[in-house]
Amino acid sequence: AQKVTQAQTEISVVEKEDVTLDCVYETRDTTYYLFWYKQPPSGELVFLIRRNSFDEQNEISGRYSWNFQKSTSSFNFTITASQVVDSAVYFCALSVTASGTYKYIFGTGTRLKVLA
Amino acid sequence: GAGVSQSPRYKVAKRGQDVALRCDPISGHVSLFWYQQALGQGPEFLTYFQNEAQLDKSGLPSDRFFAERPEGSVSTLKIQRTQQEDSAVYLCASSRGGGQGGEQYFGPGTRLTVT
């Protein structure tokens, strides 16, 4: 089965706190891609990062960092020193091959509320 | 440059009506996806086009749903005889290439309400 699980439905933090959003995936494919998207209140999903299954190197981009661990099938996302503008729903997604083509499977999302 | 646009942004339909939702992808993007997003849920895959070819329609919930992209650019998602369970936001996304793992650019969505 191909699946993405985001167990945290909603997280509230106070501004400047660090917060980690969890993502666990399932696939039997050896080649796959993982993504994080942000959906602000305006509704449009915005791409944040992509990782392929052969690249376990962690990545940092400003206040954002991602930890990819194949051993635990996890691709967690950390925001350091959170800001009110980080408030949004965050989705983790998995891209796998299927019947000669490919598709994207999204988790149910984690709503992050950053309080001033 | 222009992003992905969708129209209408909001659509109210009476049960049994047919609706057509339009997606204008980023110019030159090969791949186009349609998703259905229910309230509080993640996007659920509906169908995928590579240029004008519909390569995967396994996510379409019933034969009332039909999608096309005749010239490999604009796409239309049509829902016939709408039902209340069709109420959702319909998202369109495009991607530059035709390969796996491409970054998807999403439109703002069409919120469909079936009364």
mmCIF file of C-alpha atoms in Angstrom:
data_model
loop_
_atom_site.group_PDB
_atom_site.id
_atom_site.type_symbol
_atom_site.label_atom_id
_atom_site.label_comp_id
_atom_site.label_asym_id
_atom_site.label_seq_id
_atom_site.Cartn_x
_atom_site.Cartn_y
_atom_site.Cartn_z
ATOM 1 C CA ALA A 1 0.000 0.000 0.000
ATOM 2 C CA GLN A 2 1.099 3.542 -0.705
ATOM 3 C CA LYS A 3 0.268 5.855 2.123
ATOM 4 C CA VAL A 4 1.294 9.069 3.875
ATOM 5 C CA THR A 5 0.457 9.576 7.530
ATOM 6 C CA GLN A 6 0.544 12.907 9.307
ATOM 7 C CA ALA A 7 -0.531 11.980 12.792
ATOM 8 C CA GLN A 8 -0.594 15.549 14.111
ATOM 9 C CA THR A 9 -3.884 17.116 13.137
ATOM 10 C CA GLU A 10 -3.220 20.485 14.710
ATOM 11 C CA ILE A 11 -0.307 22.065 16.544
ATOM 12 C CA SER A 12 -0.274 25.392 18.360
ATOM 13 C CA VAL A 13 2.944 27.106 19.354
ATOM 14 C CA VAL A 14 3.924 30.508 20.597
ATOM 15 C CA GLU A 15 5.970 32.678 18.287
ATOM 16 C CA LYS A 16 9.725 31.944 18.339
ATOM 17 C CA GLU A 17 9.233 28.363 19.451
ATOM 18 C CA ASP A 18 10.613 25.559 17.317
ATOM 19 C CA VAL A 19 8.117 23.065 15.944
ATOM 20 C CA THR A 20 8.449 19.738 14.137
ATOM 21 C CA LEU A 21 5.815 18.337 11.811
ATOM 22 C CA ASP A 22 5.895 14.576 11.423
ATOM 23 C CA CYS A 23 5.419 12.592 8.225
ATOM 24 C CA VAL A 24 5.547 8.816 7.881
ATOM 25 C CA TYR A 25 5.157 7.147 4.503
ATOM 26 C CA GLU A 26 4.628 3.651 3.129
ATOM 27 C CA THR A 27 5.666 2.376 -0.257
ATOM 28 C CA ARG A 28 7.276 -0.696 -1.795
ATOM 29 C CA ASP A 29 8.826 1.348 -4.578
ATOM 30 C CA THR A 30 12.583 1.740 -4.373
ATOM 31 C CA THR A 31 12.432 4.990 -6.326
ATOM 32 C CA TYR A 32 10.099 7.606 -4.964
ATOM 33 C CA TYR A 33 9.947 11.283 -4.120
ATOM 34 C CA LEU A 34 8.788 13.063 -1.001
ATOM 35 C CA PHE A 35 7.460 16.603 -0.817
ATOM 36 C CA TRP A 36 6.242 19.190 1.624
ATOM 37 C CA TYR A 37 3.640 21.764 0.634
ATOM 38 C CA LYS A 38 2.233 24.702 2.567
ATOM 39 C CA GLN A 39 -1.414 25.733 2.243
ATOM 40 C CA PRO A 40 -1.950 29.192 3.761
ATOM 41 C CA PRO A 41 -5.436 30.518 4.510
ATOM 42 C CA SER A 42 -5.650 31.840 0.942
ATOM 43 C CA GLY A 43 -5.861 28.221 -0.139
ATOM 44 C CA GLU A 44 -3.164 27.812 -2.780
ATOM 45 C CA LEU A 45 -0.653 25.041 -2.097
ATOM 46 C CA VAL A 46 2.943 26.189 -2.234
ATOM 47 C CA PHE A 47 5.854 23.839 -2.860
ATOM 48 C CA LEU A 48 8.508 23.813 -0.117
ATOM 49 C CA ILE A 49 10.858 20.919 -0.805
ATOM 50 C CA ARG A 50 11.402 17.716 -2.770
ATOM 51 C CA ARG A 51 13.563 14.724 -1.833
ATOM 52 C CA ASN A 52 14.240 11.575 -3.834
ATOM 53 C CA SER A 53 14.589 8.203 -2.190
ATOM 54 C CA PHE A 54 18.315 7.994 -2.868
ATOM 55 C CA ASP A 55 19.197 11.235 -1.173
ATOM 56 C CA GLU A 56 19.016 11.032 2.600
ATOM 57 C CA GLN A 57 20.980 14.183 3.154
ATOM 58 C CA ASN A 58 19.129 16.554 5.428
ATOM 59 C CA GLU A 59 18.432 20.013 4.175
ATOM 60 C CA ILE A 60 18.226 23.425 5.734
ATOM 61 C CA SER A 61 16.706 26.462 4.112
ATOM 62 C CA GLY A 62 16.605 29.476 6.363
ATOM 63 C CA ARG A 63 14.352 28.633 9.303
ATOM 64 C CA TYR A 64 13.171 25.423 7.647
ATOM 65 C CA SER A 65 14.896 22.063 7.875
ATOM 66 C CA TRP A 66 13.963 18.573 6.797
ATOM 67 C CA ASN A 67 15.055 15.229 8.210
ATOM 68 C CA PHE A 68 14.676 12.244 5.875
ATOM 69 C CA GLN A 69 15.225 8.802 7.410
ATOM 70 C CA LYS A 70 14.557 5.767 5.219
ATOM 71 C CA SER A 71 15.107 3.422 8.158
ATOM 72 C CA THR A 72 11.969 4.782 9.828
ATOM 73 C CA SER A 73 10.178 5.867 6.614
ATOM 74 C CA SER A 74 9.933 9.392 7.923
ATOM 75 C CA PHE A 75 10.376 12.820 6.392
ATOM 76 C CA ASN A 76 9.947 15.349 9.188
ATOM 77 C CA PHE A 77 9.851 19.104 8.844
ATOM 78 C CA THR A 78 11.134 21.533 11.468
ATOM 79 C CA ILE A 79 10.489 25.248 11.633
ATOM 80 C CA THR A 80 12.940 27.092 13.868
ATOM 81 C CA ALA A 81 11.888 30.289 15.624
ATOM 82 C CA SER A 82 8.348 30.098 14.277
ATOM 83 C CA GLN A 83 6.539 33.223 13.132
ATOM 84 C CA VAL A 84 2.875 34.086 12.837
ATOM 85 C CA VAL A 85 3.211 33.967 9.019
ATOM 86 C CA ASP A 86 4.059 30.278 9.312
ATOM 87 C CA SER A 87 0.460 29.595 10.308
ATOM 88 C CA ALA A 88 -0.943 27.307 7.617
ATOM 89 C CA VAL A 89 -1.779 23.709 6.842
ATOM 90 C CA TYR A 90 1.262 21.698 5.869
ATOM 91 C CA PHE A 91 1.023 18.625 3.669
ATOM 92 C CA CYS A 92 3.522 15.869 3.162
ATOM 93 C CA ALA A 93 3.253 14.020 -0.163
ATOM 94 C CA LEU A 94 4.716 10.927 -1.797
ATOM 95 C CA SER A 95 5.223 10.383 -5.529
ATOM 96 C CA VAL A 96 5.260 6.758 -6.663
ATOM 97 C CA THR A 97 4.973 4.885 -9.924
ATOM 98 C CA ALA A 98 1.689 3.213 -10.736
ATOM 99 C CA SER A 99 0.669 1.262 -13.851
ATOM 100 C CA GLY A 100 3.345 2.783 -16.023
ATOM 101 C CA THR A 101 2.774 6.305 -14.856
ATOM 102 C CA TYR A 102 3.041 8.003 -11.495
ATOM 103 C CA LYS A 103 0.889 9.709 -8.947
ATOM 104 C CA TYR A 104 1.117 11.847 -5.872
ATOM 105 C CA ILE A 105 -0.329 10.778 -2.542
ATOM 106 C CA PHE A 106 -0.923 13.450 0.065
ATOM 107 C CA GLY A 107 -1.261 13.146 3.809
ATOM 108 C CA THR A 108 -4.208 14.663 5.628
ATOM 109 C CA GLY A 109 -2.183 17.681 6.660
ATOM 110 C CA THR A 110 -1.112 19.317 9.917
ATOM 111 C CA ARG A 111 -2.619 22.656 10.817
ATOM 112 C CA LEU A 112 0.006 24.856 12.457
ATOM 113 C CA LYS A 113 -1.091 27.836 14.489
ATOM 114 C CA VAL A 114 1.607 30.230 15.596
ATOM 115 C CA LEU A 115 0.381 32.578 18.282
ATOM 116 C CA ALA A 116 1.858 36.042 18.791
ATOM 117 C CA GLY B 1 4.832 35.114 -15.032
ATOM 118 C CA ALA B 2 1.340 33.736 -14.704
ATOM 119 C CA GLY B 3 0.730 30.806 -12.454
ATOM 120 C CA VAL B 4 -1.944 28.146 -12.709
ATOM 121 C CA SER B 5 -5.405 29.643 -12.934
ATOM 122 C CA GLN B 6 -8.763 28.011 -12.386
ATOM 123 C CA SER B 7 -12.278 29.144 -13.108
ATOM 124 C CA PRO B 8 -14.748 29.611 -11.710
ATOM 125 C CA ARG B 9 -13.379 30.090 -8.215
ATOM 126 C CA TYR B 10 -16.757 29.235 -6.713
ATOM 127 C CA LYS B 11 -19.602 27.233 -8.165
ATOM 128 C CA VAL B 12 -22.957 26.427 -6.644
ATOM 129 C CA ALA B 13 -24.895 23.729 -8.438
ATOM 130 C CA LYS B 14 -28.222 22.136 -7.749
ATOM 131 C CA ARG B 15 -28.170 18.392 -7.405
ATOM 132 C CA GLY B 16 -28.431 16.836 -10.835
ATOM 133 C CA GLN B 17 -26.854 19.707 -12.739
ATOM 134 C CA ASP B 18 -23.753 19.319 -14.863
ATOM 135 C CA VAL B 19 -20.702 21.474 -14.140
ATOM 136 C CA ALA B 20 -17.469 22.212 -15.979
ATOM 137 C CA LEU B 21 -14.344 23.374 -14.194
ATOM 138 C CA ARG B 22 -11.506 24.925 -16.129
ATOM 139 C CA CYS B 23 -7.760 24.835 -15.528
ATOM 140 C CA ASP B 24 -5.151 26.961 -17.300
ATOM 141 C CA PRO B 25 -1.738 25.496 -16.479
ATOM 142 C CA ILE B 26 1.551 27.313 -16.689
ATOM 143 C CA SER B 27 2.461 27.700 -20.350
ATOM 144 C CA GLY B 28 4.653 24.868 -21.592
ATOM 145 C CA HIS B 29 4.046 22.565 -18.663
ATOM 146 C CA VAL B 30 3.759 18.998 -19.821
ATOM 147 C CA SER B 31 2.007 17.429 -16.841
ATOM 148 C CA LEU B 32 -1.385 18.356 -15.473
ATOM 149 C CA PHE B 33 -3.133 16.881 -12.452
ATOM 150 C CA TRP B 34 -6.609 17.202 -10.999
ATOM 151 C CA TYR B 35 -7.253 16.675 -7.300
ATOM 152 C CA GLN B 36 -10.313 16.731 -5.071
ATOM 153 C CA GLN B 37 -9.882 18.206 -1.605
ATOM 154 C CA ALA B 38 -12.610 17.682 0.953
ATOM 155 C CA LEU B 39 -12.815 19.935 3.974
ATOM 156 C CA GLY B 40 -10.017 19.193 6.430
ATOM 157 C CA GLN B 41 -8.417 16.613 4.166
ATOM 158 C CA GLY B 42 -5.449 16.443 1.848
ATOM 159 C CA PRO B 43 -5.771 16.566 -1.929
ATOM 160 C CA GLU B 44 -6.943 13.272 -3.421
ATOM 161 C CA PHE B 45 -5.662 12.386 -6.877
ATOM 162 C CA LEU B 46 -8.278 12.283 -9.632
ATOM 163 C CA THR B 47 -6.493 12.165 -12.969
ATOM 164 C CA TYR B 48 -3.233 12.930 -14.757
ATOM 165 C CA PHE B 49 -2.421 14.212 -18.236
ATOM 166 C CA GLN B 50 0.870 14.249 -20.026
ATOM 167 C CA ASN B 51 0.321 16.746 -22.833
ATOM 168 C CA GLU B 52 -3.053 15.740 -24.318
ATOM 169 C CA ALA B 53 -2.846 12.113 -23.217
ATOM 170 C CA GLN B 54 -4.771 11.096 -20.120
ATOM 171 C CA LEU B 55 -2.366 8.577 -18.630
ATOM 172 C CA ASP B 56 -4.176 7.863 -15.390
ATOM 173 C CA LYS B 57 -7.798 8.349 -14.472
ATOM 174 C CA SER B 58 -7.908 5.819 -11.681
ATOM 175 C CA GLY B 59 -8.870 8.428 -9.104
ATOM 176 C CA LEU B 60 -12.079 9.576 -10.775
ATOM 177 C CA PRO B 61 -14.807 8.546 -8.304
ATOM 178 C CA SER B 62 -17.425 7.552 -10.847
ATOM 179 C CA ASP B 63 -18.292 7.648 -14.512
ATOM 180 C CA ARG B 64 -19.988 10.980 -13.855
ATOM 181 C CA PHE B 65 -16.539 12.531 -13.785
ATOM 182 C CA PHE B 66 -14.771 13.238 -17.041
ATOM 183 C CA ALA B 67 -11.617 15.226 -17.815
ATOM 184 C CA GLU B 68 -10.025 16.356 -21.027
ATOM 185 C CA ARG B 69 -7.042 18.307 -22.268
ATOM 186 C CA PRO B 70 -7.527 18.222 -26.033
ATOM 187 C CA GLU B 71 -4.632 20.448 -27.097
ATOM 188 C CA GLY B 72 -2.261 19.698 -24.284
ATOM 189 C CA SER B 73 -2.764 22.988 -22.489
ATOM 190 C CA VAL B 74 -6.130 23.993 -20.971
ATOM 191 C CA SER B 75 -7.992 21.225 -19.191
ATOM 192 C CA THR B 76 -11.622 20.838 -18.214
ATOM 193 C CA LEU B 77 -13.039 18.641 -15.489
ATOM 194 C CA LYS B 78 -16.698 17.881 -16.061
ATOM 195 C CA ILE B 79 -19.061 16.434 -13.499
ATOM 196 C CA GLN B 80 -22.395 15.203 -14.722
ATOM 197 C CA ARG B 81 -25.528 14.912 -12.595
ATOM 198 C CA THR B 82 -23.827 16.395 -9.541
ATOM 199 C CA GLN B 83 -24.468 14.863 -6.144
ATOM 200 C CA GLN B 84 -24.013 16.375 -2.691
ATOM 201 C CA GLU B 85 -20.960 14.215 -2.078
ATOM 202 C CA ASP B 86 -19.250 16.001 -4.991
ATOM 203 C CA SER B 87 -19.031 19.153 -2.871
ATOM 204 C CA ALA B 88 -15.319 19.855 -2.431
ATOM 205 C CA VAL B 89 -12.487 22.040 -3.666
ATOM 206 C CA TYR B 90 -11.130 20.878 -7.000
ATOM 207 C CA LEU B 91 -7.460 21.640 -7.446
ATOM 208 C CA CYS B 92 -5.454 21.671 -10.624
ATOM 209 C CA ALA B 93 -1.674 21.436 -10.677
ATOM 210 C CA SER B 94 0.872 21.506 -13.468
ATOM 211 C CA SER B 95 4.444 20.373 -13.663
ATOM 212 C CA ARG B 96 7.144 21.279 -16.141
ATOM 213 C CA GLY B 97 8.242 17.835 -17.217
ATOM 214 C CA GLY B 98 6.634 14.465 -17.724
ATOM 215 C CA GLY B 99 8.721 12.532 -15.285
ATOM 216 C CA GLN B 100 8.202 11.439 -11.731
ATOM 217 C CA GLY B 101 9.093 13.783 -8.957
ATOM 218 C CA GLY B 102 8.376 17.067 -10.628
ATOM 219 C CA GLU B 103 7.513 20.082 -8.551
ATOM 220 C CA GLN B 104 3.808 20.786 -8.887
ATOM 221 C CA TYR B 105 2.407 24.285 -9.166
ATOM 222 C CA PHE B 106 -1.127 24.500 -7.856
ATOM 223 C CA GLY B 107 -3.995 26.731 -8.829
ATOM 224 C CA PRO B 108 -6.289 28.401 -6.277
ATOM 225 C CA GLY B 109 -8.957 25.748 -6.725
ATOM 226 C CA THR B 110 -12.651 25.767 -7.540
ATOM 227 C CA ARG B 111 -14.952 25.372 -4.565
ATOM 228 C CA LEU B 112 -17.985 23.382 -5.683
ATOM 229 C CA THR B 113 -21.066 23.330 -3.504
ATOM 230 C CA VAL B 114 -23.916 21.049 -4.521
ATOM 231 C CA THR B 115 -27.231 21.915 -2.900
#
